Coordinates of C-alpha atoms in Angstrom, one line a residue:
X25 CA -40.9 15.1 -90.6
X26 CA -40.7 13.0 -87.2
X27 CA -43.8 11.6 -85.5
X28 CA -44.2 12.2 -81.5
X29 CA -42.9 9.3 -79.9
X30 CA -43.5 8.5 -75.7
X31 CA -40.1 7.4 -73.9
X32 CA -42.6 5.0 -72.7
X33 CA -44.3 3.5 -75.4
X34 CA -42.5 2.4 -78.9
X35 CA -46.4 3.9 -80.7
X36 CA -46.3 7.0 -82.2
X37 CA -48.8 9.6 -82.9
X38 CA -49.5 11.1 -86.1
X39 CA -50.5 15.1 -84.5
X40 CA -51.5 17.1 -81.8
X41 CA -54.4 17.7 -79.9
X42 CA -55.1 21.7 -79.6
X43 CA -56.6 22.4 -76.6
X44 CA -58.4 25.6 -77.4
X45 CA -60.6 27.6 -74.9
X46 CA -61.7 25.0 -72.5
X47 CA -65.3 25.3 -71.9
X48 CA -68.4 22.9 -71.8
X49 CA -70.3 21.7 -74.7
X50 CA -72.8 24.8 -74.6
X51 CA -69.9 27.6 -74.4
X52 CA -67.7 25.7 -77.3
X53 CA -70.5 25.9 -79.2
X54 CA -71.2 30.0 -78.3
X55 CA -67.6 30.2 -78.9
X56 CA -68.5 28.9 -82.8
X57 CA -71.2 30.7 -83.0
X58 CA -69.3 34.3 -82.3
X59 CA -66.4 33.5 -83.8
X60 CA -68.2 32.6 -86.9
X61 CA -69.8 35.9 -86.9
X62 CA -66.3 38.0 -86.4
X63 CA -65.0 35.6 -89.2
X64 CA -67.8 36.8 -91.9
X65 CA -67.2 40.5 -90.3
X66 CA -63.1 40.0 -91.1
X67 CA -63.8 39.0 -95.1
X68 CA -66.5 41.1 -95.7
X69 CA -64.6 44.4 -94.3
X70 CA -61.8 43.4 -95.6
X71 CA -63.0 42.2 -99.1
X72 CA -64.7 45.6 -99.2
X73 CA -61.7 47.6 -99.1
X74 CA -60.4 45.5 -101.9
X75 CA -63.3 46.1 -103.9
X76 CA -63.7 49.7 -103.5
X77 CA -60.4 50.0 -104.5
X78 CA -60.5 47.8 -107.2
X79 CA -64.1 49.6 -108.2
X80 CA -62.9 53.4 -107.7
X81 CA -60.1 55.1 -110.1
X82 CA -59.9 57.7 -107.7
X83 CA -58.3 55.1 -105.2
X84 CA -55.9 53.6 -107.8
X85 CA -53.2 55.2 -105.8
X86 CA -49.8 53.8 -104.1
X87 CA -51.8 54.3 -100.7
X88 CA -54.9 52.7 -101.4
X89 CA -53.6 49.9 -103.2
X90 CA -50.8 49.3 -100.5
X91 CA -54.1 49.5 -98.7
X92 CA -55.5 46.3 -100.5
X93 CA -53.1 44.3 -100.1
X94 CA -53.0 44.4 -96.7
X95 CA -56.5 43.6 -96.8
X96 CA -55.6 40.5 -99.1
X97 CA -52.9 39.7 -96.3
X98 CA -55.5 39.8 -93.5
X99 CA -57.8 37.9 -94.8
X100 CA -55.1 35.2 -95.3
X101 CA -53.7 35.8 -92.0
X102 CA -57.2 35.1 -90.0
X103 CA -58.1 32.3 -92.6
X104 CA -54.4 30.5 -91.4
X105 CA -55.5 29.7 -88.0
X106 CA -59.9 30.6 -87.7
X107 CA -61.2 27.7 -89.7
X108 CA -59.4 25.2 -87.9
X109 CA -59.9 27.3 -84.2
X110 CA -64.4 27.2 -85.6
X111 CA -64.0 23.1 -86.6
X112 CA -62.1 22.3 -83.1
X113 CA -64.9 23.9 -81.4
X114 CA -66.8 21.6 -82.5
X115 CA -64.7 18.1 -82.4
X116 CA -64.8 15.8 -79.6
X117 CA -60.8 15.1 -80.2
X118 CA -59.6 18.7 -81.2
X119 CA -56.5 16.6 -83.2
X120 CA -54.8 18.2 -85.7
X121 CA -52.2 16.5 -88.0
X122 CA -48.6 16.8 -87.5
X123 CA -48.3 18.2 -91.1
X124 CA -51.6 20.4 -90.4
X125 CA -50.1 21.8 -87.4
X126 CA -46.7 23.5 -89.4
X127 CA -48.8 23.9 -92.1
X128 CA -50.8 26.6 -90.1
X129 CA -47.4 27.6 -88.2
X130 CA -45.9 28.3 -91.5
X131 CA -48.6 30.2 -92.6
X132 CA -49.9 32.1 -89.3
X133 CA -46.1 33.4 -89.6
X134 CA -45.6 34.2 -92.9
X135 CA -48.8 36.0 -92.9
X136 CA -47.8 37.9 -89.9
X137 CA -44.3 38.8 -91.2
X138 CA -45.8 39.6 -94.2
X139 CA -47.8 42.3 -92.0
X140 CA -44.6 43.6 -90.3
X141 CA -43.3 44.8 -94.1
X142 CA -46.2 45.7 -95.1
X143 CA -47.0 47.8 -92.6
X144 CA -43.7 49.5 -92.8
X145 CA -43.7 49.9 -96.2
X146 CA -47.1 52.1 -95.5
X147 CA -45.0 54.2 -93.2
X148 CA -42.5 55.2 -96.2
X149 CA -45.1 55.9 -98.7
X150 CA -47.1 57.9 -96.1
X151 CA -43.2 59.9 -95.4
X152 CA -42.8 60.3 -99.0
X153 CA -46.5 61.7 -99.4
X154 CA -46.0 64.7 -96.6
X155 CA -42.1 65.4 -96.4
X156 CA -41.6 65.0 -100.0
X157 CA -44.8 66.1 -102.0
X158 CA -43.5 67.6 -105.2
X159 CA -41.4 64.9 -106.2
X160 CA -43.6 61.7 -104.7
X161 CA -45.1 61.1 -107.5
X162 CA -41.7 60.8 -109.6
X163 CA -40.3 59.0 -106.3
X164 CA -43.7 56.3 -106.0
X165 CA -43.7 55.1 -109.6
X166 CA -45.8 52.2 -110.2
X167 CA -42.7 50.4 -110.4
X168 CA -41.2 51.0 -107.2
X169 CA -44.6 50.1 -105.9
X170 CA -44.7 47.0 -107.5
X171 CA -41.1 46.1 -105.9
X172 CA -42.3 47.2 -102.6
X173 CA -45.1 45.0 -102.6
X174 CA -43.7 41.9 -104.5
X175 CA -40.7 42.3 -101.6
X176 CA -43.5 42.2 -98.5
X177 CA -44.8 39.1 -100.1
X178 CA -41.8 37.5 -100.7
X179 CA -39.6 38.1 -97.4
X180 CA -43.0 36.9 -95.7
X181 CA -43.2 33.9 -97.1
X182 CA -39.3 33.3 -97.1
X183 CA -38.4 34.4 -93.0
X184 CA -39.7 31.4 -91.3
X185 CA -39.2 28.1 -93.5
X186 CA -35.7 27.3 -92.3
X187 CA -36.9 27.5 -87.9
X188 CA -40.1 26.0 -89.0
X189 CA -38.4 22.4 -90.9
X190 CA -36.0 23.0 -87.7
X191 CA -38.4 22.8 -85.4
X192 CA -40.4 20.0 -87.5
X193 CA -37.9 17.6 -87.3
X194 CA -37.4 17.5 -83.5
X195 CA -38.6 14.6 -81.6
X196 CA -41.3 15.4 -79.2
X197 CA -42.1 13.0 -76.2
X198 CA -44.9 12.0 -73.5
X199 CA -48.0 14.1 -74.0
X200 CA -49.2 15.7 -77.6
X201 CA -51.6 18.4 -75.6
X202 CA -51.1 21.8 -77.1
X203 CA -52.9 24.1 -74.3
X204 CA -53.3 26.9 -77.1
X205 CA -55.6 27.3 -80.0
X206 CA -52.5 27.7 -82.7
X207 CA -49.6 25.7 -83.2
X208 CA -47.0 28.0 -82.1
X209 CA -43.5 27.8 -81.4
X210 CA -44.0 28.1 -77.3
X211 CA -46.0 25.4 -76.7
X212 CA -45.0 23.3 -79.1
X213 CA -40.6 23.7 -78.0
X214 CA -41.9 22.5 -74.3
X215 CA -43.7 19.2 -76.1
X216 CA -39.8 18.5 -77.4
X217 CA -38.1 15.1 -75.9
X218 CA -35.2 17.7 -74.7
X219 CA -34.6 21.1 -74.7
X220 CA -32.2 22.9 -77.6
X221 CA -31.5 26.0 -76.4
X222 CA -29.7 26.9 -80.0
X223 CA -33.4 26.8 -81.6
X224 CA -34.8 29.2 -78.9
X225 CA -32.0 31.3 -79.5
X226 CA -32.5 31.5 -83.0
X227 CA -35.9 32.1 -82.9
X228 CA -35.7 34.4 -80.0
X229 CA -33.2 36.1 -82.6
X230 CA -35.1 36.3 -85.9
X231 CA -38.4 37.5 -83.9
X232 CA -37.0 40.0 -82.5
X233 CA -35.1 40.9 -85.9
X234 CA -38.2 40.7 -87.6
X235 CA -40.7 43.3 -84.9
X236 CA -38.0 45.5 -84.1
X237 CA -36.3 46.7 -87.4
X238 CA -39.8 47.3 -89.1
X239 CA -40.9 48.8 -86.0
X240 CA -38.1 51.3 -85.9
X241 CA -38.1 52.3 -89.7
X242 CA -41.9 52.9 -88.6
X243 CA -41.3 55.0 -85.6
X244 CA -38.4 56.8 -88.1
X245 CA -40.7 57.6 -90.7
X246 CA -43.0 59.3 -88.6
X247 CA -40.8 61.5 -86.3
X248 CA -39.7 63.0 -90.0
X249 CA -43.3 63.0 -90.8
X250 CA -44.3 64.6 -87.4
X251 CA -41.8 67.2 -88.0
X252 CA -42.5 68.1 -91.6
X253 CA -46.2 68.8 -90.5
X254 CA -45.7 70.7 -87.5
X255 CA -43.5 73.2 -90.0
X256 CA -46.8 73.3 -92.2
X257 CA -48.5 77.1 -91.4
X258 CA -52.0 76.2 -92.0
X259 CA -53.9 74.5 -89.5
X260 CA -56.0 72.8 -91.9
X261 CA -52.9 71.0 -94.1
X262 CA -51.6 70.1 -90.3
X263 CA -55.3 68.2 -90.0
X264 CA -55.4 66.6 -93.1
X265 CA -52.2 65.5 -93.2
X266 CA -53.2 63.7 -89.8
X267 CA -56.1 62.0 -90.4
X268 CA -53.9 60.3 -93.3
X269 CA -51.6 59.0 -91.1
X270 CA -53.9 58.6 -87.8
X271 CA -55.3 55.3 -89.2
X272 CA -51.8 53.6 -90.0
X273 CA -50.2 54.6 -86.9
X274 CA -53.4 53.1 -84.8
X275 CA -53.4 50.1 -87.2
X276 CA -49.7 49.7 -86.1
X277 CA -50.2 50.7 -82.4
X278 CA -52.6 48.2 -81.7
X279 CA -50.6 45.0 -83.9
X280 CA -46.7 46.0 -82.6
X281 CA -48.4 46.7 -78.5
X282 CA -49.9 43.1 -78.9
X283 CA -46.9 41.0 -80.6
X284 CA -44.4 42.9 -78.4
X285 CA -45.9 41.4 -75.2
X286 CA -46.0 38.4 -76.6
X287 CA -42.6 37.5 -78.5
X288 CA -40.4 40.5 -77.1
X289 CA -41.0 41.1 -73.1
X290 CA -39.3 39.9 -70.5
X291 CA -41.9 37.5 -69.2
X292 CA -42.1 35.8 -72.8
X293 CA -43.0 32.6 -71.1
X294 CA -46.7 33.6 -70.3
X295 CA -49.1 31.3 -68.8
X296 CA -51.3 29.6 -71.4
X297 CA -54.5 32.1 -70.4
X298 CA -52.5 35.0 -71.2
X299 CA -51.0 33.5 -74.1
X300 CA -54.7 32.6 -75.7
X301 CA -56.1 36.4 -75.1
X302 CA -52.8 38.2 -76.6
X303 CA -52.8 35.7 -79.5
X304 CA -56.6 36.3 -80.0
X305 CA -55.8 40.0 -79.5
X306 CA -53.6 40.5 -82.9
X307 CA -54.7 37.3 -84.9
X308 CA -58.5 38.0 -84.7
X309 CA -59.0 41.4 -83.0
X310 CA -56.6 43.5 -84.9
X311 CA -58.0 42.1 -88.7
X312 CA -61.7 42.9 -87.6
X313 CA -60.6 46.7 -86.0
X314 CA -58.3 47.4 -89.3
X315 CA -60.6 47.6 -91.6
X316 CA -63.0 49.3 -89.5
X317 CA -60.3 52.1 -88.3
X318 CA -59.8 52.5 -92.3
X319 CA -62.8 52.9 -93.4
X320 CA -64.2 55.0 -91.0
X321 CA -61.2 57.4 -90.6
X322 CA -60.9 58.1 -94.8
X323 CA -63.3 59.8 -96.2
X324 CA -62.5 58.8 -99.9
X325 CA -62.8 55.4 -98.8
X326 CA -66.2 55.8 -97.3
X327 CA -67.2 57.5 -100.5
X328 CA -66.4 54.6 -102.3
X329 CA -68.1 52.0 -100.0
X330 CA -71.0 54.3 -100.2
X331 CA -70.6 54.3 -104.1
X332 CA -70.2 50.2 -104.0
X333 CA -73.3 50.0 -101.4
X334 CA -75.9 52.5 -103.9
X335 CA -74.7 50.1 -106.6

């Protein structure tokens, strides 16, 4: 990897400075404070869901355990970037390492990819569930399960390495000032000695490969699901197969709304403020809703945190 280097000076620096949310002494320390709290809510709501699936037979299903692994993802997703965000709240110099900083890039986006499959491959077991009933559970064996999650994990962790060493081995000049509270690829492409338009092309192009073709196969499987339960006669099977689905399709309303504006509209180069609240939005916001809109919108799974909680 190549150290930042000044046109001006022949020194080089060894990382970045994150600028974070820039408040005085007394706010950065409310800041910690609050965001410490959301931090405990994100693994302990999370963590539940795990548990009460892992506790409950009843919830040893392709659903529910789909359902804990997403958990397992968010929890890694909000631990990629929090921990760092709680200690700079608290530093004088708000540095963070060269390595440090593509460590969390590689991670915050892997995560996050990882959350774009995932979340599709919900959609197709919830459009297997309603539009093909009979046969789902000859269609959802445990082994097709297993591939489905093994291939969220795996396309994750393998969509981002190439940009990311890209982007690491660029020289980057003058100031080291990060005016965000992630390393991310924005900020850090206008730190770069000169401008490559091939790299913000490419990562313009696997973004947008990577929200839009989930996001589609989404919005596919539910116009099929939508269909097949309007056709259902009784008002009661139209209601139930609704409040399966209602949580997953807020879940993926409230992540795709968020990273859309960010990465995918036309005014991608937002100003930092913007870029700080959206970011905050879906890599803090969303992981503290999800489990939340899970929990409280499944009634087996409230039963089983119920069950976990009289324990």
């Amino acid at each position: 990897m190549k150290t930042l280097s000044s046109p001006s000076n022949s020194s080089t620096i060894t990382g970045f400075i994150l600028l974070g949310f820039a408040y005085p002494r007394e706010g950065q320390i409310l800041l910690f404070v609050i965001f410490f709290i959301v931090y405990i809510l994100i693994l302990m709501g999370n963590a539940s869901i795990i548990c009460a699936v892992y506790c409950d037979q009843r919830l040893h299903t392709p659903m529910y355990l789909l359902l804990a692994n997403f958990s397992f993802m968010e929890i890694g997703y909000v631990t990629s970037t929090v921990p760092n965000m709680l200690a700079n709240f608290l530093s004088d110099t708000k540095v963070i390492s060269f390595s440090g900083c593509f460590l969390q890039f590689y991670f915050f986006f892997s995560f996050g990819s990882t959350e774009c499959f995932f979340l599709a491959v919900m959609a197709f077991d919830r459009y297997l569930a309603i539009c093909r009933p009979l046969h789902y559970p000859s269609l959802m064996t445990g082994r097709l399960r297993n591939t489905l999650v093994t291939s969220c994990w795996v396309l994750g962790f393998l969509w981002f390495p190439v940009p990311i060493i890209i982007i690491s081995q660029m020289s980057f000049c003058g100031s080291r000032i990060i005016d965000h509270f992630l390393c991310d690829p924005g900020p850090l492409l206008a730190l770069a000695c000169s401008r490559v338009p091939l790299i913000e092309v490419f990562w313009s192009i696997i973004m947008s490969m990577l929200l839009v073709i989930p996001f589609l196969f989404i919005m596919g499987s539910y116009i099929l699901v939508l269909r097949a339960v309007f056709r259902v006669p009784s008002r009661e099977g139209q209601k139930k197969a609704f409040s399966t689905c209602g949580s997953h399709l807020t879940v993926v309303s409230l992540f795709y709304c968020s990273v859309m504006i960010m990465y995918l509209s036309p005014t991608s180069e937002h100003e930092a403020g913007m870029q700080k609240l959206v970011t905050l939005f879906y890599s803090v916001g969303t992981p503290l809703l999800n489990p939340m809109i899970y929990s409280l919108r499944n009634k087996d799974m409230k039963n089983a945190l119920q069950k976990i909680l009289r324990t």
